[in-house]
Short mmCIF file of C-alpha atoms in Angstrom, two decimals:
data_model
loop_
_atom_site.label_atom_id
_atom_site.label_comp_id
_atom_site.label_asym_id
_atom_site.label_seq_id
_atom_site.Cartn_x
_atom_site.Cartn_y
_atom_site.Cartn_z
CA MET A 11 -79.60 15.27 -13.75
CA VAL A 12 -79.69 18.72 -12.34
CA VAL A 13 -77.25 21.41 -13.03
CA ILE A 14 -76.60 23.76 -9.95
CA LYS A 15 -76.04 27.12 -11.42
CA ASN A 16 -74.60 28.80 -8.04
CA SER A 17 -71.05 27.90 -8.00
CA THR A 18 -70.86 28.15 -3.90
CA ILE A 19 -73.72 25.87 -3.61
CA ARG A 20 -71.88 23.52 -6.24
CA ASN A 21 -68.87 23.59 -4.41
CA MET A 22 -70.59 22.93 -1.04
CA ILE A 23 -72.27 19.57 -2.05
CA LYS A 24 -69.26 18.70 -3.99
CA ILE A 25 -67.49 18.66 -0.40
CA LEU A 26 -70.45 17.38 1.36
CA VAL A 27 -71.03 14.24 -0.69
CA PRO A 28 -68.36 12.21 0.07
CA PHE A 29 -67.97 13.54 3.60
CA VAL A 30 -71.52 12.64 4.04
CA LEU A 31 -72.66 9.53 1.94
CA ILE A 32 -70.49 7.35 3.40
CA PRO A 33 -71.12 7.91 7.28
CA ALA A 34 -74.44 7.60 5.87
CA ALA A 35 -74.03 4.44 3.60
CA VAL A 36 -71.99 2.75 6.80
CA ALA A 37 -75.07 3.52 8.64
CA VAL A 38 -77.51 2.12 6.41
CA GLY A 39 -75.52 -1.13 6.28
CA VAL A 40 -75.49 -1.32 9.94
CA PHE A 41 -79.21 -0.74 10.56
CA VAL A 42 -80.64 -1.72 7.40
CA PHE A 43 -78.68 -4.71 6.32
CA ASP A 44 -76.97 -7.23 8.79
CA ASP A 45 -73.84 -6.38 9.94
CA LYS A 46 -71.29 -7.89 7.46
CA SER A 47 -71.99 -5.53 4.58
CA TYR A 48 -69.76 -2.86 5.81
CA ALA A 49 -67.10 -3.86 3.18
CA PHE A 50 -69.92 -3.89 0.47
CA VAL A 51 -71.46 -0.45 1.41
CA SER A 52 -67.89 1.09 1.75
CA LEU A 53 -67.10 0.18 -1.74
CA VAL A 54 -70.08 1.48 -3.05
CA VAL A 55 -69.66 4.46 -1.62
CA ALA A 56 -66.14 5.48 -2.75
CA LEU A 57 -66.96 4.34 -6.32
CA LEU A 58 -69.99 6.65 -6.13
CA SER A 59 -68.44 9.74 -5.15
CA VAL A 60 -65.90 9.48 -7.65
CA VAL A 61 -68.62 8.79 -10.11
CA LEU A 62 -70.49 12.15 -8.86
CA PHE A 63 -67.40 14.04 -8.67
CA ILE A 64 -66.67 13.13 -12.52
CA ALA A 65 -70.33 13.27 -13.47
CA GLY A 66 -70.08 16.96 -12.10
CA PHE A 67 -66.85 17.56 -14.12
CA GLU A 68 -68.75 16.07 -17.22
CA MET A 69 -71.79 18.20 -17.14
CA ARG A 70 -69.83 21.49 -17.64
CA ARG A 71 -67.98 23.27 -20.04
CA THR A 72 -64.28 22.93 -19.65
CA GLY A 73 -61.53 24.67 -21.57
CA THR A 74 -59.52 22.32 -23.69
CA GLY A 75 -56.54 24.01 -22.07
CA ARG A 76 -57.42 23.23 -18.57
CA MET A 77 -58.05 19.64 -19.68
CA ALA A 78 -54.58 19.56 -21.07
CA LEU A 79 -52.88 20.58 -18.15
CA VAL A 80 -54.85 18.15 -15.81
CA ALA A 81 -53.63 15.32 -18.23
CA VAL A 82 -50.03 16.64 -18.08
CA LEU A 83 -50.11 16.65 -14.15
CA VAL A 84 -51.71 13.28 -14.05
CA ALA A 85 -48.54 12.21 -16.20
CA LEU A 86 -46.06 13.73 -14.14
CA THR A 87 -47.61 12.26 -10.89
CA VAL A 88 -47.83 8.67 -12.34
CA THR A 89 -44.14 8.90 -13.90
CA GLY A 90 -43.25 10.27 -9.86
CA ARG A 91 -44.52 7.22 -8.58
CA PHE A 92 -41.70 5.36 -10.01
CA ILE A 93 -39.16 6.81 -7.53
CA PRO A 94 -38.64 4.65 -5.17
CA TYR A 95 -39.60 5.22 -1.74
CA ILE A 96 -39.78 9.01 -1.27
CA LYS A 97 -42.61 9.63 -3.95
CA PRO A 98 -43.52 13.08 -4.86
CA VAL A 99 -47.16 11.64 -5.81
CA VAL A 100 -48.80 13.50 -3.23
CA ALA A 101 -46.87 16.65 -3.29
CA LEU A 102 -47.68 16.77 -6.87
CA ILE A 103 -51.27 16.42 -6.15
CA VAL A 104 -51.48 19.10 -3.65
CA ILE A 105 -49.73 21.72 -5.67
CA THR A 106 -52.22 20.98 -8.76
CA GLY A 107 -55.03 21.82 -6.07
CA MET A 108 -53.12 24.77 -4.82
CA TYR A 109 -52.55 26.49 -8.16
CA LEU A 110 -55.35 25.08 -10.21
CA GLY A 111 -57.93 24.98 -7.86
CA GLY A 112 -59.83 21.77 -5.96
CA GLU A 113 -61.54 19.97 -9.04
CA ALA A 114 -58.22 19.95 -10.94
CA GLY A 115 -56.47 18.65 -7.61
CA PHE A 116 -59.48 15.79 -7.23
CA LEU A 117 -58.90 14.89 -11.00
CA VAL A 118 -55.49 14.49 -10.86
CA GLY A 119 -55.32 12.58 -8.01
CA ALA A 120 -58.11 10.23 -8.83
CA MET A 121 -56.74 9.61 -12.28
CA ALA A 122 -53.10 9.11 -11.12
CA ALA A 123 -54.50 6.20 -8.95
CA VAL A 124 -56.13 4.56 -11.85
CA ILE A 125 -53.29 4.83 -14.25
CA SER A 126 -50.50 4.20 -11.68
CA ASN A 127 -52.33 1.25 -10.69
CA PHE A 128 -51.56 -0.33 -14.07
CA TYR A 129 -48.00 -0.85 -13.15
CA PHE A 130 -48.99 -1.31 -9.44
CA GLY A 131 -51.47 -3.62 -9.31
CA GLN A 132 -55.17 -2.72 -9.61
CA GLY A 133 -57.68 -4.25 -7.13
CA PRO A 134 -60.69 -3.32 -5.19
CA TRP A 135 -58.62 -0.72 -3.52
CA THR A 136 -58.34 1.41 -6.89
CA PRO A 137 -61.44 3.40 -5.74
CA PHE A 138 -60.20 4.27 -1.81
CA GLN A 139 -57.28 5.40 -3.42
CA MET A 140 -58.80 7.57 -6.06
CA LEU A 141 -61.29 8.85 -3.21
CA SER A 142 -58.04 9.75 -0.78
CA TRP A 143 -55.69 11.24 -2.92
CA GLY A 144 -58.75 13.16 -4.73
CA MET A 145 -59.54 14.01 -1.40
CA ILE A 146 -56.10 15.71 -0.65
CA GLY A 147 -56.35 17.34 -4.10
CA LEU A 148 -59.60 19.16 -3.40
CA LEU A 149 -58.75 19.70 0.50
CA ALA A 150 -55.82 21.85 -1.10
CA GLY A 151 -57.79 23.39 -3.65
CA PHE A 152 -59.83 25.01 -0.76
CA LEU A 153 -56.57 25.69 1.52
CA SER A 154 -54.70 26.99 -1.36
CA LYS A 155 -54.49 30.49 0.05
CA LEU A 156 -53.18 29.27 3.54
CA LEU A 157 -50.64 27.09 1.97
CA LYS A 158 -49.23 29.55 -0.19
CA LYS A 159 -48.17 31.44 2.72
CA GLY A 160 -45.00 29.71 3.66
CA PRO A 161 -43.22 26.41 4.14
CA VAL A 162 -44.91 25.46 7.69
CA PRO A 163 -48.53 25.39 6.43
CA ALA A 164 -47.36 23.16 3.61
CA ALA A 165 -45.38 21.08 5.32
CA ILE A 166 -48.47 20.49 8.05
CA TYR A 167 -50.32 19.49 5.36
CA GLY A 168 -48.09 17.19 4.00
CA ILE A 169 -47.85 15.40 7.20
CA PHE A 170 -51.77 15.37 7.63
CA SER A 171 -52.28 14.05 3.83
CA GLY A 172 -49.55 11.11 4.48
CA VAL A 173 -51.25 10.23 7.82
CA PHE A 174 -55.00 10.57 6.36
CA PHE A 175 -54.00 8.28 3.23
CA SER A 176 -52.87 5.91 5.66
CA MET A 177 -55.78 6.12 7.80
CA VAL A 178 -58.46 5.93 4.99
CA MET A 179 -56.62 2.99 3.33
CA ASP A 180 -56.56 0.89 6.62
CA VAL A 181 -59.94 1.37 7.35
CA TRP A 182 -60.55 -0.37 4.04
CA THR A 183 -58.05 -2.88 4.70
CA VAL A 184 -59.85 -3.95 7.88
CA LEU A 185 -63.25 -3.83 6.59
CA TRP A 186 -62.10 -6.27 3.60
CA TYR A 187 -60.34 -8.59 5.55
CA ASN A 188 -62.80 -8.64 8.68
CA LYS A 189 -66.17 -7.84 7.18
CA THR A 190 -66.57 -5.62 10.58
CA PHE A 191 -65.24 -2.75 11.42
CA ASP A 192 -62.87 -3.96 14.73
CA VAL A 193 -61.04 -1.34 16.29
CA GLY A 194 -58.07 -3.75 17.77
CA MET A 195 -57.21 -4.63 14.21
CA TYR A 196 -57.54 -1.33 12.86
CA ILE A 197 -54.83 -0.24 15.44
CA ALA A 198 -52.48 -3.33 14.65
CA ALA A 199 -53.04 -2.41 10.70
CA MET A 200 -52.27 1.33 11.26
CA GLY A 201 -49.04 0.17 13.46
CA THR A 202 -48.04 -2.31 10.98
CA ALA A 203 -48.43 0.59 8.38
CA ALA A 204 -46.69 3.02 10.65
CA PRO A 205 -43.25 2.93 8.95
CA TYR A 206 -44.93 3.72 5.45
CA THR A 207 -47.04 6.83 6.92
CA VAL A 208 -44.33 7.79 8.24
CA LEU A 209 -42.78 7.30 4.88
CA TYR A 210 -45.39 9.18 3.13
CA ALA A 211 -45.54 11.80 5.35
CA VAL A 212 -41.55 13.01 4.68
CA SER A 213 -41.59 12.31 1.88
CA ASN A 214 -44.70 14.48 1.18
CA VAL A 215 -43.11 17.09 3.01
CA LEU A 216 -40.05 17.07 1.46
CA TRP A 217 -41.28 17.16 -2.16
CA LEU A 218 -43.84 19.87 -1.28
CA LEU A 219 -41.07 22.20 -0.03
CA LEU A 220 -38.71 21.26 -2.88
CA LEU A 221 -41.13 21.60 -5.69
CA LYS A 222 -43.87 24.02 -4.37
CA LYS A 223 -42.14 27.49 -5.32
CA PRO A 224 -40.18 25.99 -8.75
CA LEU A 225 -43.46 24.31 -9.92
CA GLY A 226 -46.18 26.47 -8.37
CA SER A 227 -44.31 29.50 -10.16
CA LYS A 228 -44.55 28.05 -13.55
CA LEU A 229 -48.26 26.97 -12.89
CA GLU A 230 -49.00 30.34 -12.05
CA ARG A 231 -47.33 31.79 -15.09
CA ILE A 232 -48.93 29.47 -17.40
CA THR A 233 -52.53 30.16 -15.89
CA LEU A 234 -51.86 33.93 -15.94
CA LYS A 235 -50.49 34.02 -19.67
CA TYR A 236 -53.18 31.80 -21.03
CA ARG A 237 -55.91 32.79 -19.03
CA LEU A 238 -56.91 29.16 -17.81
CA PHE A 239 -58.44 28.54 -14.28
CA MET B 25 -52.99 -13.22 -27.13
CA THR B 26 -55.85 -15.58 -25.95
CA ALA B 27 -59.53 -15.93 -27.24
CA LEU B 28 -60.69 -14.14 -24.35
CA SER B 29 -59.01 -10.92 -25.37
CA GLU B 30 -60.78 -11.00 -28.74
CA TYR B 31 -64.41 -10.01 -26.64
CA ASN B 32 -65.74 -6.70 -25.89
CA PRO B 33 -64.40 -4.89 -23.11
CA ILE B 34 -67.37 -4.39 -21.43
CA VAL B 35 -67.68 -8.37 -21.22
CA ILE B 36 -64.24 -8.93 -19.95
CA ALA B 37 -65.25 -6.16 -17.18
CA ILE B 38 -68.40 -7.77 -16.24
CA TYR B 39 -66.94 -11.28 -16.15
CA PHE B 40 -63.76 -10.48 -13.62
CA LEU B 41 -65.76 -8.00 -11.93
CA SER B 42 -68.40 -10.30 -10.91
CA VAL B 43 -66.50 -13.43 -10.05
CA ALA B 44 -64.38 -11.16 -7.82
CA GLY B 45 -67.21 -9.51 -6.17
CA LEU B 46 -68.74 -12.79 -5.54
CA ALA B 47 -65.45 -13.81 -3.89
CA MET B 48 -65.36 -10.79 -2.31
CA PHE B 49 -68.95 -10.61 -0.28
CA ILE B 50 -69.66 -14.32 0.22
CA MET B 51 -67.44 -15.73 3.11
CA ASN B 52 -68.56 -19.50 2.20
CA PRO B 53 -65.34 -21.74 2.85
CA VAL B 54 -66.14 -24.46 -0.33
CA LEU B 55 -67.05 -21.23 -2.53
CA LEU B 56 -63.93 -19.35 -1.82
CA PHE B 57 -61.54 -22.46 -2.33
CA VAL B 58 -63.16 -22.81 -5.96
CA SER B 59 -62.77 -19.09 -6.20
CA PHE B 60 -58.79 -19.71 -5.24
CA PHE B 61 -57.95 -22.59 -7.72
CA GLY B 62 -60.13 -20.67 -10.44
CA SER B 63 -58.20 -17.13 -10.09
CA LEU B 64 -54.59 -19.18 -10.13
CA LEU B 65 -55.78 -21.34 -13.34
CA VAL B 66 -57.32 -18.56 -15.26
CA PHE B 67 -54.32 -16.15 -14.37
CA TYR B 68 -51.89 -18.55 -15.22
CA THR B 69 -53.95 -19.57 -18.52
CA LEU B 70 -53.96 -15.95 -19.72
CA ASN B 71 -49.89 -15.49 -18.55
CA ARG B 72 -49.01 -18.74 -20.34
CA GLY B 73 -45.12 -19.09 -20.32
CA LYS B 74 -44.40 -16.09 -18.66
CA LYS B 75 -42.85 -15.97 -15.42
CA ASP B 76 -44.55 -15.05 -12.28
CA ARG B 77 -42.35 -13.40 -10.09
CA SER B 78 -44.51 -12.33 -7.18
CA LYS B 79 -45.97 -15.63 -6.06
CA GLY B 80 -43.60 -15.78 -3.38
CA MET B 81 -45.13 -12.70 -2.05
CA PHE B 82 -48.55 -13.48 -2.01
CA LEU B 83 -47.86 -16.75 -0.54
CA LEU B 84 -46.59 -14.93 2.41
CA LEU B 85 -49.04 -12.45 2.49
CA PHE B 86 -51.70 -15.78 2.58
CA LEU B 87 -49.72 -16.70 5.49
CA LEU B 88 -49.37 -13.52 7.38
CA LEU B 89 -53.30 -12.83 6.89
CA GLY B 90 -54.29 -16.35 7.65
CA LEU B 91 -52.36 -16.00 11.41
CA LEU B 92 -53.20 -12.40 11.96
CA ASN B 93 -56.83 -13.14 12.70
CA PRO B 94 -56.34 -15.71 15.60
CA ILE B 95 -53.82 -13.42 17.10
CA PHE B 96 -56.40 -10.53 17.24
CA HIS B 97 -59.68 -12.45 18.13
CA HIS B 98 -60.24 -14.64 20.88
CA ASN B 99 -63.88 -15.56 20.41
CA GLY B 100 -64.74 -19.35 19.24
CA THR B 101 -65.09 -22.41 21.80
CA THR B 102 -62.71 -24.82 20.32
CA VAL B 103 -59.19 -23.43 22.17
CA LEU B 104 -56.15 -25.07 20.77
CA PHE B 105 -53.56 -23.49 23.03
CA VAL B 106 -53.17 -20.22 24.97
CA VAL B 107 -50.54 -17.52 24.46
CA ASN B 108 -50.06 -15.12 27.54
CA ASP B 109 -53.77 -15.64 28.69
CA ASN B 110 -54.92 -14.95 25.11
CA PRO B 111 -56.81 -18.29 23.99
CA ILE B 112 -56.21 -19.03 20.14
CA THR B 113 -59.28 -20.95 18.81
CA THR B 114 -59.85 -23.43 15.64
CA GLU B 115 -62.60 -20.88 15.00
CA ALA B 116 -60.55 -18.11 14.77
CA LEU B 117 -57.65 -20.04 12.83
CA ALA B 118 -60.61 -21.07 9.94
CA TYR B 119 -61.56 -17.33 10.00
CA GLY B 120 -58.39 -15.93 9.12
CA PHE B 121 -57.57 -18.62 6.15
CA THR B 122 -60.91 -18.27 5.04
CA SER B 123 -60.24 -14.45 5.06
CA ALA B 124 -57.08 -14.80 3.39
CA THR B 125 -57.80 -17.34 0.73
CA MET B 126 -60.66 -14.48 -0.25
CA VAL B 127 -58.13 -11.60 -0.21
CA VAL B 128 -55.46 -13.59 -2.40
CA SER B 129 -58.33 -14.87 -5.09
CA VAL B 130 -59.41 -11.37 -5.28
CA ILE B 131 -55.92 -10.21 -5.78
CA TYR B 132 -55.21 -12.86 -8.48
CA TRP B 133 -58.73 -11.95 -10.15
CA PHE B 134 -57.64 -8.64 -10.44
CA ARG B 135 -54.03 -9.43 -11.89
CA GLY B 136 -55.64 -11.67 -14.36
CA PHE B 137 -58.12 -8.74 -15.31
CA SER B 138 -55.40 -6.32 -15.58
CA THR B 139 -53.26 -8.71 -17.99
CA LEU B 140 -56.54 -8.53 -20.47
CA MET B 141 -57.63 -4.84 -19.65
CA THR B 142 -55.20 -3.03 -21.77
CA SER B 143 -55.17 0.72 -21.77
CA ASP B 144 -57.04 1.13 -24.97
CA LYS B 145 -59.69 -1.23 -23.49
CA LEU B 146 -60.26 0.90 -20.22
CA LEU B 147 -60.11 4.07 -22.35
CA TYR B 148 -63.24 2.39 -24.67
CA VAL B 149 -65.18 1.31 -21.42
CA PHE B 150 -64.67 4.97 -19.84
CA GLY B 151 -65.22 6.69 -22.83
CA LYS B 152 -68.89 5.20 -22.85
CA ILE B 153 -69.25 6.50 -19.24
CA SER B 154 -67.14 9.68 -19.81
CA PRO B 155 -65.80 11.09 -23.05
CA LYS B 156 -64.06 14.01 -21.05
CA PHE B 157 -62.75 12.05 -18.41
CA SER B 158 -61.72 9.27 -21.16
CA LEU B 159 -59.86 11.69 -23.02
CA MET B 160 -57.94 13.25 -19.99
CA LEU B 161 -56.85 9.72 -19.41
CA SER B 162 -55.74 9.20 -23.25
CA MET B 163 -53.53 12.28 -22.93
CA ALA B 164 -52.12 11.09 -20.07
CA LEU B 165 -51.10 7.92 -21.16
CA ARG B 166 -49.46 9.14 -24.14
CA TYR B 167 -48.05 11.72 -21.91
CA ILE B 168 -46.09 9.23 -19.68
CA PRO B 169 -43.69 7.77 -22.40
CA LEU B 170 -43.34 11.27 -24.10
CA PHE B 171 -42.10 12.77 -20.53
CA ALA B 172 -39.61 10.00 -19.46
CA ASN B 173 -38.25 10.48 -23.26
CA LYS B 174 -38.26 14.19 -22.50
CA PHE B 175 -36.76 13.66 -18.73
CA ARG B 176 -33.67 11.74 -20.74
CA GLN B 177 -33.09 14.48 -23.23
CA ILE B 178 -33.07 17.19 -20.23
CA LYS B 179 -30.56 15.27 -18.13
CA ALA B 180 -28.14 14.66 -21.15
CA ALA B 181 -28.45 18.18 -22.15
CA ARG B 182 -27.55 19.49 -18.42
CA LYS B 183 -24.82 16.89 -18.60
CA ALA B 184 -23.46 18.28 -21.69
CA LEU B 185 -23.79 21.80 -20.06
CA GLY B 186 -21.79 20.32 -16.93
CA LEU B 187 -24.79 21.09 -15.07
CA TYR B 188 -25.64 17.44 -14.29
CA ARG B 189 -23.44 15.97 -11.35
CA GLN B 190 -23.86 12.80 -9.85
CA ASP B 191 -20.90 12.67 -7.53
CA ASN B 192 -22.82 12.07 -4.38
CA ILE B 193 -26.67 11.71 -3.31
CA PRO B 194 -27.06 15.42 -2.49
CA ASP B 195 -25.82 16.21 -6.07
CA THR B 196 -27.64 13.71 -7.50
CA LEU B 197 -30.73 14.80 -6.09
CA LYS B 198 -30.27 18.56 -6.77
CA SER B 199 -29.63 17.67 -10.59
CA ASN B 200 -32.58 15.54 -10.66
CA LEU B 201 -34.81 17.90 -9.12
CA LYS B 202 -33.68 20.87 -11.51
CA ALA B 203 -33.91 18.28 -14.32
CA PHE B 204 -37.61 17.36 -13.20
CA VAL B 205 -38.68 21.25 -12.68
CA ALA B 206 -37.22 22.06 -16.11
CA LEU B 207 -39.31 18.56 -17.46
CA GLY B 208 -42.28 20.60 -15.45
CA GLY B 209 -41.91 23.88 -17.18
CA TRP B 210 -41.75 22.22 -20.60
CA SER B 211 -44.56 19.85 -20.41
CA LEU B 212 -46.97 22.29 -19.31
CA GLU B 213 -46.10 24.18 -22.48
CA ASN B 214 -46.31 21.27 -24.79
CA GLY B 215 -50.00 20.89 -23.30
CA ILE B 216 -50.95 24.28 -24.01
CA VAL B 217 -49.55 23.51 -27.74
CA THR B 218 -51.57 20.21 -27.39
CA ALA B 219 -54.88 22.14 -26.23
CA ASP B 220 -54.45 24.57 -29.04
CA SER B 221 -53.93 22.08 -31.40
CA MET B 222 -56.99 20.22 -30.50
CA GLU B 223 -59.02 23.32 -31.02
CA ALA B 224 -57.82 24.42 -34.32
CA ARG B 225 -58.88 20.99 -35.37
CA GLY B 226 -62.55 21.42 -33.92
CA TYR B 227 -62.27 20.20 -30.38
CA GLY B 228 -65.38 21.17 -28.64
CA SER B 229 -67.22 22.49 -31.46
CA GLY B 230 -69.72 19.79 -31.50
CA ARG B 231 -70.38 16.31 -30.95
CA ARG B 232 -67.47 14.03 -30.60
CA SER B 233 -67.32 10.56 -32.03
CA PHE B 234 -65.16 7.96 -31.04
CA PHE B 235 -63.02 5.75 -33.32
CA SER B 236 -63.08 2.14 -31.73
CA ARG B 237 -62.04 -1.44 -33.12
CA TYR B 238 -64.41 -3.14 -30.43
CA SER B 239 -68.13 -3.27 -31.49
CA PHE B 240 -70.55 -5.59 -29.30
CA LYS B 241 -71.22 -8.42 -31.23
CA LYS B 242 -73.18 -11.15 -31.26
CA LYS B 243 -70.85 -13.48 -29.32
CA ASP B 244 -70.53 -10.78 -26.81
CA LEU B 245 -74.51 -10.90 -25.86
CA ILE B 246 -74.14 -14.46 -25.54
CA ALA B 247 -71.27 -14.22 -23.57
CA VAL B 248 -72.60 -11.69 -20.98
CA THR B 249 -75.73 -14.07 -20.85
CA VAL B 250 -73.70 -16.96 -19.94
CA THR B 251 -71.92 -15.17 -17.25
CA LEU B 252 -74.82 -13.41 -15.67
CA LEU B 253 -76.84 -16.28 -15.40
CA PRO B 254 -74.92 -17.94 -12.67
CA VAL B 255 -74.01 -14.94 -11.02
CA LEU B 256 -77.39 -14.30 -10.78
CA ALA B 257 -78.35 -17.87 -9.70
CA VAL B 258 -75.44 -17.55 -7.03
CA ILE B 259 -76.77 -14.25 -5.50
CA GLY B 260 -80.17 -15.64 -5.28
CA ILE B 261 -78.88 -18.77 -3.31
CA LYS B 262 -77.09 -16.48 -1.09
CA LEU B 263 -79.95 -14.43 -0.42
CA SER B 264 -81.96 -17.47 0.41
CA GLY B 265 -79.59 -18.49 2.88
CA SER B 266 -78.23 -21.84 1.76
CA LEU B 267 -74.49 -20.31 1.24
CA ASP B 268 -74.73 -19.11 4.97
CA PHE B 269 -71.89 -20.04 7.33
CA VAL B 270 -71.26 -18.81 10.59
CA PHE B 271 -67.86 -19.20 12.23
CA TYR B 272 -68.14 -17.60 15.93
CA PRO B 273 -68.68 -18.84 18.68
CA GLU B 274 -69.11 -22.09 17.17
CA MET B 275 -68.45 -23.02 13.02
CA SER B 276 -71.75 -23.78 11.88
CA GLY B 277 -73.90 -23.86 8.82
CA LYS B 278 -74.20 -26.87 6.35
CA LEU B 279 -71.77 -26.50 3.86
CA LEU B 280 -73.31 -29.42 1.52
CA ASN B 281 -77.07 -28.50 1.51
CA LYS B 282 -78.80 -28.62 -1.66
CA GLY B 283 -78.93 -24.86 -2.40
CA ALA B 284 -75.46 -24.59 -1.85
CA LEU B 285 -74.20 -27.46 -3.95
CA TRP B 286 -76.19 -25.98 -6.97
CA ALA B 287 -74.10 -22.55 -6.04
CA TYR B 288 -70.99 -24.43 -6.35
CA ALA B 289 -71.65 -26.04 -9.32
CA CYS B 290 -72.42 -22.28 -11.12
CA TYR B 291 -69.82 -20.95 -9.58
CA THR B 292 -67.27 -23.92 -10.65
CA GLY B 293 -69.26 -23.39 -14.30
CA LEU B 294 -68.45 -19.52 -14.22
CA MET B 295 -64.64 -20.39 -13.63
CA MET B 296 -64.67 -22.88 -16.49
CA LEU B 297 -66.14 -20.01 -19.07
CA PRO B 298 -62.37 -18.94 -20.02
CA LEU B 299 -60.84 -21.92 -19.78
CA ILE B 300 -63.18 -23.40 -22.16
CA SER B 301 -63.25 -20.68 -24.51
CA ASP B 302 -59.42 -20.71 -24.44
CA ALA B 303 -59.46 -24.66 -24.95
CA ALA B 304 -61.69 -24.47 -27.85
CA GLU B 305 -59.74 -21.58 -29.56
CA ARG B 306 -56.85 -23.44 -29.28
CA GLU B 307 -58.16 -26.43 -30.75
CA LYS B 308 -59.89 -24.47 -33.60
CA TRP B 309 -56.17 -22.89 -34.26
CA LYS B 310 -54.66 -26.34 -34.48
CA SER B 311 -57.36 -27.83 -36.82
CA LEU B 312 -57.08 -25.02 -39.17
CA ARG B 313 -53.58 -25.17 -39.01
CA SER B 314 -53.20 -29.16 -39.70
CA LYS B 315 -55.76 -28.03 -42.97
CA ILE B 316 -52.94 -25.87 -44.57
#
């Protein structure tokens, strides 16, 4: 495997891989295979992009302290998923991305999905959950300067990530059930999921605003004190 | 404990992922019917004597998914009845219930998979693929009970200091939030201590070796072969087109042609593997016990 030295290019690839590969593979599914293989292609792509990301992480040297902090945040996030209805999961992922960088955000999102699904049910949706939570964390890392500015950008990002999660998961629901993408069914799926989407958005905003300051300052302090990240 | 959990985790993963994968991507009513009963049988064999509390929920999901399709899809030639100018067709209904069978059987395959695939086995599989990822997973898995315990301690301490109130909902939320943030601070410091301790013991100074109680034995190799042969056969038959079944505009496709019958036989054999292995182990256990 090729290791790319330039960090900007590496970061670019990290963003581009999931964003470009998914539409590309879906297009391949349409034009090369018969029109029934969307579900298969999308599953392969979701898995692939998570695996690629982890492979990139595996290649580089990472300080033990950074790994331990990521493990701590994964554990906190998984514990948070047990809170009924208003869950701090996405808020914790976003805070990780903001203060520890996009890569840590992605890892916490992906790992929290794997581990918590042991309690909440594994299934073919696990790779999609890993990918969408991971992407939310990754994006939070790239937007960290903006998100740290005040409560309004953070609240907007909380709403966005709730909607984003629902939208990605509903694409999979429709593909899995219907084999091909169907706009009517997608809208229906979004409609039935609407109460949950609202609940996700509300809990994301609420927890982000509550936890951003106290937890963020703790993360900042610890990274400064031990020269991590 | 069943005989199946004695196999190498990789064998278990290959078995469940291929069985569920075939069900997911081959829309053949007979095959899915076999998969449905196979998944239930395997799940209940693995969870013998335990109560399945969520079966009502899955029955509801099955009905909902089955009835959802004819409401959204109106293609198909055999009209059953018309609702608000929208025809409800037999084909759409058949497709809906075939899809619902697929979804519920895949869920049950994964439930069976989760019963066998305990976290130590998952770490073994992940450790083969990505040691760092697997290390972080195992650290996180250890932290979860530790944090839950610490959270209780923090709450108890705050209660003793008179700082923890549960008189009304805002008070409860505020107290829990304070305790959670305190937990966050403590756990981050604890993580650093862990990292220091790991480094002091030489983590990162060379290649890591793993302890694992799973080794790839001869019986695992046999199990993988016995699993993969019928899987490949079914994939081959699927690619030859014998399993094709078209729902729209009219249901067409011979469900009982020669190739398809072979595929059903292979798939049924695949379902029987865990049951046979389980039964064989029980028989062995009984016969050994009777000698004592």
